[in-house]
Amino acid sequence: MTKPNRRDFLKAAGKVGAVGFALPASIGRALALPANRKTGTIRDVKHIVILMQENRSFDHYFGTMKGVRGFGDRHTVPMVDGRTIWQQSNGARELPPFHLDTEKTNALKVPGTPHSFSDAQAAWNQGRFGLWPKFKTDYSMGYYKREDIPFQFALAEAFTICDGYHCSVTSGTDPNRVVFWSGSSSDPQQRALGVNSRDDRSEPNNLRCWIKGALPTPGYSYAGNALTWQTIPEVLQEAGIDWRIYQDPNNNWTGAMHGGLAFAGFRECRPDSPLFERGMSHHSLEKLEADVRAGTLPQVSWILPPMEWSEHPSASTPIQGAEFTARVLDALTANPDVWAQTVFFQTFDENDGLFDHLPPPAPPSYNPDGILAGGSTMDLAGHYFDDHEDKYTSRDDNASGNIRPFGLGPRVPMYVVSPWSKGGWVNSEVADHTSVGQFIEARFGVRIPGISPWHRAVCSDLTSCFDFAGQEDAKFPALPDVSQSDKILAEHLKRPKIMPPRAPEALYQEPGLRRSRALPYILHVDGTFSPSGDSLTLDLINEGSVGAVFHVYDRLNLAELPRRYTVEPGKRFSAKWLADANGRFDVLVLGTNGFVRGFTGKPEAAGLLSARYAKRGGGLELALVNAGDAPLAVKIGRDAYATNPEHLLEVVSHGSAKFSWKADRSANWYDFTTETGGMVYHFAGRIETGRDGFSDPLLAVTKA
């Protein structure tokens, strides 16, 4: 009998669901199990289990997946020289995203890329976002397709994938794991005083989690001074919430997986203490399964992978990470009663240097002259990192001064796996590593002091990923068999080395819709011109229930830093732009989940145009005001979703008019332009009705 090769394995994996692989009996028993829905609320969750893997970006894994904001995104950050976000350059040539072809090359073991504070800040470029290959190497632009990582695709399509989930810090492993384990990258006491963090009170680069020695004896030795605020395990311990870290403390990549090792609480705990027993001792995956079977799984659990199972580029691979995840899922489903009450979160600490196209929501940057590029309705004093000795930023990074926003950073994958999140959903609410802590808060009523006011305003608590009151079947789906990852990988690595292409490749994203969770965003932008027409004032309005970040790009002056504005729910922020030497404007506003407002042209008439969601029925309503002495002609362009044809209107002098239409035939998505008074206004986004819907129907690029 011929041994199956990689191609055969992938073909078989792609057929799972139609044919299926043999699954452990434990999962088979869980197939018919309904979710625990005693209250129909988050209170039905009895166990939270968390696995943080290593160094993958969202676009790197899922930019090609149907129904997520990937390579088919039509409204992206404009580049300084007129290129699109996809036309990245390494300084010598253009290098768009390229396929890591695992059929022809050894691309499963793609080389790692730089991922420190200096290169991450430089690639982000304070929001200009166009220097990935220059600072992250050509490999930063590589991505996989469905056939390359079938397990990851199957997991996302069986449960819920978050395409608005970001790492917390624009840096590497330790800074993000410090946030993940404590809720903050910097001392919350300093932040409360309005003092920006320095490296003695924060973790800008990998330092404090890397240890020498072994446990229990002679014990670890640590680098750097200990951070002193409370970790999440300490918060749980004080509250009487049962918790545990499942790990081998002598095989956790020299401590790098364990963000708690940066803190005094863990560094100083004694072997006879609960913190040591639960958070520093050896608790294997076999122990995890035994606890599940016995019904003694803690209320909150973390799982730390060894290096070879971590999915870290160069050190590990997607298929090894898949086998580790499968082993965790096998353990969690060993007892149907426990699985019926469990939420499993799996995410990644940071993006390595791997490209992601979506601009991270962040506090506004400082221009080189020290003036804030943007604003906020909330006080952001203390929310920045102060590189006072100028030792962490790249010598090639002069976009800003030494005061830098820590994050949010680029998107990373987040799978939400539970009986209440099945069905192939996408959730697009902005989230980050503090969101897992906020979910713990929401479920158990604790307060994590490290989480900043800005993160609480902008980042989700992940409850929008679930339908606790619904009636969906909780059975566990079939997933590709990855139990032979070592053998498959050994054969795979005999293939030629993956090399970045010399010529640009065409982008690809699968066509098709995905069910999409309702979001809490109701955003508007109104533009008003001065009587002379030489200035434009934008009112950034948030009528939703959570905070939002507006990214604003002046396309006539892209050498300037983009402005970012944090607007709390129920508030607005006004900002002014000046016309160029020719009296023109070209201002682009980007927000969450495809929200776009554009203002382009030279104003010739005194008019006001605004767009609002209809209060009833979920439609869109344009309000037009003519403040001039002559009639105002208005051309409403054909909607990109073909739900509304072109319309021509006239608004009488010193009068007003309204125009509205339904968007239900396009799943409440809209994208159109309106021309009036020398200006072109661009409106795009999704109308939020409070009900679940579907992903953007136009998210696809089918020219592979």
Coordinates of C-alpha atoms in Angstrom, one line a residue, residues 337-598:
D337 CA -21.2 17.5 30.9
V338 CA -18.1 19.6 31.2
W339 CA -17.9 20.4 27.5
A340 CA -21.5 21.6 27.6
Q341 CA -20.4 24.3 30.1
T342 CA -17.0 25.3 28.6
V343 CA -15.7 28.2 26.5
F344 CA -12.3 27.7 24.8
F345 CA -10.4 30.7 23.5
Q346 CA -7.4 30.2 21.3
T347 CA -5.4 33.2 20.0
F348 CA -1.9 34.2 19.2
D349 CA 0.4 36.6 21.2
E350 CA 1.5 38.7 18.2
N351 CA 1.9 38.7 14.5
D352 CA 5.7 37.9 14.3
G353 CA 6.5 40.2 11.4
L354 CA 3.7 38.8 9.3
F355 CA 1.6 41.3 7.3
D356 CA -1.9 42.3 8.2
H357 CA -3.6 45.1 6.2
L358 CA -6.1 46.4 8.7
P359 CA -5.0 49.6 10.6
P360 CA -4.9 48.9 14.3
P361 CA -7.2 51.0 16.5
A362 CA -4.9 53.0 18.8
P363 CA -4.7 56.2 20.7
P364 CA -3.5 59.0 18.4
S365 CA 0.2 59.3 17.6
Y366 CA 2.4 62.3 18.2
N367 CA 3.8 64.2 15.3
P368 CA 7.6 64.7 15.3
D369 CA 6.9 68.3 16.6
G370 CA 5.1 66.9 19.6
I371 CA 1.6 67.8 18.5
L372 CA -1.0 65.1 18.8
A373 CA -2.2 63.7 15.4
G374 CA -5.8 63.3 16.4
G375 CA -7.7 63.5 19.6
S376 CA -10.1 61.7 22.0
T377 CA -13.1 62.4 24.1
M378 CA -11.4 60.7 27.0
D379 CA -8.2 61.6 28.8
L380 CA -5.3 59.6 27.4
A381 CA -2.6 60.8 29.8
G382 CA -0.6 57.8 30.9
H383 CA -1.6 55.6 27.9
Y384 CA 1.7 55.9 26.1
F385 CA 5.2 54.5 26.3
D386 CA 8.0 57.0 27.0
D387 CA 11.2 55.8 25.3
H388 CA 13.0 58.5 27.3
E389 CA 16.5 57.1 26.5
D390 CA 15.8 56.7 22.8
K391 CA 16.9 53.0 22.9
Y392 CA 13.9 51.1 21.6
T393 CA 12.9 52.8 18.3
S394 CA 14.7 52.1 15.1
R395 CA 17.3 54.6 13.8
D396 CA 15.2 54.6 10.5
D397 CA 12.0 55.4 12.3
N398 CA 11.5 59.2 12.5
A399 CA 7.8 59.2 12.0
S400 CA 7.2 60.3 15.6
G401 CA 9.1 61.2 18.7
N402 CA 9.9 59.1 21.7
I403 CA 6.3 59.0 23.0
R404 CA 4.6 56.1 21.3
P405 CA 1.2 54.4 21.6
F406 CA 1.8 50.8 22.8
G407 CA -1.0 49.5 20.7
L408 CA -3.3 48.0 19.6
G409 CA -1.1 46.1 17.2
P410 CA -1.9 44.1 14.1
R411 CA -4.7 41.5 13.9
V412 CA -4.1 38.0 15.0
P413 CA -6.4 35.0 14.8
M414 CA -8.9 34.3 17.6
Y415 CA -11.0 31.2 17.6
V416 CA -14.0 31.1 20.0
V417 CA -14.8 27.5 20.5
S418 CA -17.8 26.5 22.6
P419 CA -21.3 25.0 22.4
W420 CA -22.7 28.6 22.2
S421 CA -20.4 29.8 19.3
K422 CA -20.8 27.0 16.8
G423 CA -21.9 27.5 13.2
G424 CA -19.1 29.2 11.2
W425 CA -19.6 32.8 12.5
V426 CA -17.4 35.8 12.0
N427 CA -17.3 38.4 14.8
S428 CA -15.9 41.8 13.7
E429 CA -16.0 43.8 17.0
V430 CA -12.7 45.3 17.9
A431 CA -11.0 43.2 20.6
D432 CA -7.5 42.4 21.9
H433 CA -5.8 40.5 24.7
T434 CA -7.6 42.5 27.4
S435 CA -10.8 41.1 25.9
V436 CA -10.3 37.7 27.4
G437 CA -9.8 39.3 30.8
Q438 CA -12.9 41.3 30.3
F439 CA -14.8 38.1 29.5
I440 CA -13.5 36.6 32.8
E441 CA -14.8 39.8 34.5
A442 CA -18.2 39.5 32.9
R443 CA -18.6 35.9 33.9
F444 CA -17.2 35.9 37.4
G445 CA -17.8 39.4 38.6
V446 CA -14.1 40.2 39.3
R447 CA -12.3 43.4 38.5
I448 CA -8.9 43.3 36.8
P449 CA -7.1 46.5 37.8
G450 CA -4.6 46.4 34.9
I451 CA -7.1 47.0 32.1
S452 CA -7.0 50.6 31.1
P453 CA -10.0 52.9 30.6
W454 CA -9.1 53.2 26.9
H455 CA -9.1 49.4 26.4
R456 CA -12.4 49.1 28.3
A457 CA -13.9 51.7 26.0
V458 CA -12.7 50.4 22.7
C459 CA -12.1 46.6 23.1
S460 CA -14.8 44.0 23.3
D461 CA -15.5 41.7 26.3
L462 CA -16.1 39.0 23.6
T463 CA -19.7 38.3 24.8
S464 CA -20.9 39.3 21.3
C465 CA -19.4 36.1 20.0
F466 CA -22.0 33.9 21.7
D467 CA -25.7 33.1 21.6
F468 CA -26.3 31.9 25.1
A469 CA -30.1 32.0 24.8
G470 CA -30.3 30.3 21.3
Q471 CA -31.2 26.8 20.4
E472 CA -28.3 25.8 18.2
D473 CA -27.0 22.2 18.5
A474 CA -23.9 21.9 20.6
K475 CA -22.5 18.8 19.1
F476 CA -18.8 18.8 18.4
P477 CA -18.0 18.8 14.6
A478 CA -15.6 16.6 12.8
L479 CA -12.2 18.2 12.3
P480 CA -9.3 17.0 10.1
D481 CA -7.1 14.3 11.6
V482 CA -3.7 15.8 12.4
S483 CA -2.5 13.1 14.7
Q484 CA 0.4 12.3 12.4
S485 CA 1.8 15.8 12.0
D486 CA 5.4 14.8 12.7
K487 CA 5.4 12.2 9.8
I488 CA 3.6 14.6 7.4
L489 CA 5.9 17.4 8.3
A490 CA 9.1 15.3 7.9
E491 CA 8.0 14.4 4.3
H492 CA 6.9 18.0 3.6
L493 CA 10.3 19.5 4.6
K494 CA 12.0 17.5 1.8
R495 CA 10.5 19.9 -0.7
P496 CA 12.3 23.0 -2.1
K497 CA 12.6 26.0 0.2
I498 CA 9.9 28.6 -0.1
M499 CA 11.2 31.8 -1.7
P500 CA 9.4 35.1 -2.0
P501 CA 8.4 35.6 -5.7
R502 CA 10.3 37.9 -8.0
A503 CA 7.2 39.2 -9.6
P504 CA 4.0 40.3 -7.9
E505 CA 1.2 37.7 -7.5
A506 CA -2.5 38.4 -7.9
L507 CA -4.5 38.6 -4.7
Y508 CA -7.1 35.9 -3.9
Q509 CA -10.0 35.6 -1.4
E510 CA -12.7 33.0 -1.6
P511 CA -16.2 34.2 -2.6
G512 CA -19.1 33.5 -0.3
L513 CA -20.9 34.7 2.8
R514 CA -20.5 33.9 6.4
R515 CA -22.9 34.4 9.2
S516 CA -21.9 37.6 11.1
R517 CA -22.7 38.6 14.7
A518 CA -24.5 41.8 15.4
L519 CA -22.2 44.6 16.4
P520 CA -22.7 47.5 18.8
Y521 CA -21.5 50.3 16.4
I522 CA -23.6 53.2 15.2
L523 CA -21.1 55.6 13.7
H524 CA -21.6 58.8 11.7
V525 CA -19.4 61.5 10.2
D526 CA -20.9 64.9 9.2
G527 CA -18.8 67.4 7.1
T528 CA -19.3 71.1 7.2
F529 CA -17.4 73.7 5.1
S530 CA -16.5 77.2 6.2
P531 CA -18.4 80.0 4.3
S532 CA -15.2 80.6 2.3
G533 CA -14.8 76.9 1.5
D534 CA -11.2 76.8 2.7
S535 CA -11.8 74.5 5.7
L536 CA -13.7 71.3 6.4
T537 CA -14.9 70.4 9.9
L538 CA -15.7 66.8 10.5
D539 CA -18.0 65.8 13.3
L540 CA -17.1 62.2 14.3
I541 CA -20.2 60.9 16.0
N542 CA -20.6 57.6 18.0
E543 CA -24.3 56.7 18.8
G544 CA -23.3 53.1 19.6
S545 CA -22.9 51.4 22.9
V546 CA -19.1 51.0 22.8
G547 CA -16.1 53.3 22.0
A548 CA -14.8 53.5 18.5
V549 CA -11.6 54.7 16.8
F550 CA -11.9 56.8 13.6
H551 CA -8.8 56.7 11.3
V552 CA -8.6 59.8 9.1
Y553 CA -6.3 60.1 6.1
D554 CA -5.7 63.3 4.1
R555 CA -5.1 61.8 0.7
L556 CA -3.7 65.2 -0.5
N557 CA -1.1 65.1 2.2
L558 CA -0.2 61.5 3.0
A559 CA 3.2 62.4 4.1
E560 CA 1.6 63.6 7.3
L561 CA 0.7 61.1 10.0
P562 CA -2.9 60.0 9.8
R563 CA -5.1 61.2 12.5
R564 CA -6.9 58.9 14.9
Y565 CA -9.8 59.8 17.1
T566 CA -11.2 57.8 20.0
V567 CA -14.9 58.7 20.6
E568 CA -16.7 57.2 23.5
P569 CA -20.3 56.0 23.2
G570 CA -22.9 58.8 23.0
K571 CA -20.2 61.4 22.3
R572 CA -18.7 63.3 19.3
F573 CA -15.4 64.9 18.4
S574 CA -14.9 67.8 15.9
A575 CA -11.8 68.2 13.9
K576 CA -10.8 70.6 11.1
W577 CA -8.9 70.2 7.8
L578 CA -7.7 73.0 5.5
A579 CA -8.0 72.9 1.7
D580 CA -4.9 72.5 -0.4
A581 CA -3.5 75.3 -2.5
N582 CA -6.1 74.6 -5.2
G583 CA -9.0 74.8 -2.7
R584 CA -9.5 71.0 -2.8
F585 CA -10.1 68.3 -0.2
D586 CA -9.7 64.6 -0.2
V587 CA -10.3 63.2 3.3
L588 CA -10.9 59.5 4.0
V589 CA -12.4 58.2 7.2
L590 CA -12.1 54.5 8.1
G591 CA -13.8 52.8 11.0
T592 CA -14.7 49.3 12.2
N593 CA -16.1 46.6 9.9
G594 CA -15.8 48.4 6.6
F595 CA -17.1 51.8 7.7
V596 CA -16.0 54.5 5.2
R597 CA -16.8 58.2 4.8
G598 CA -15.0 60.2 2.1

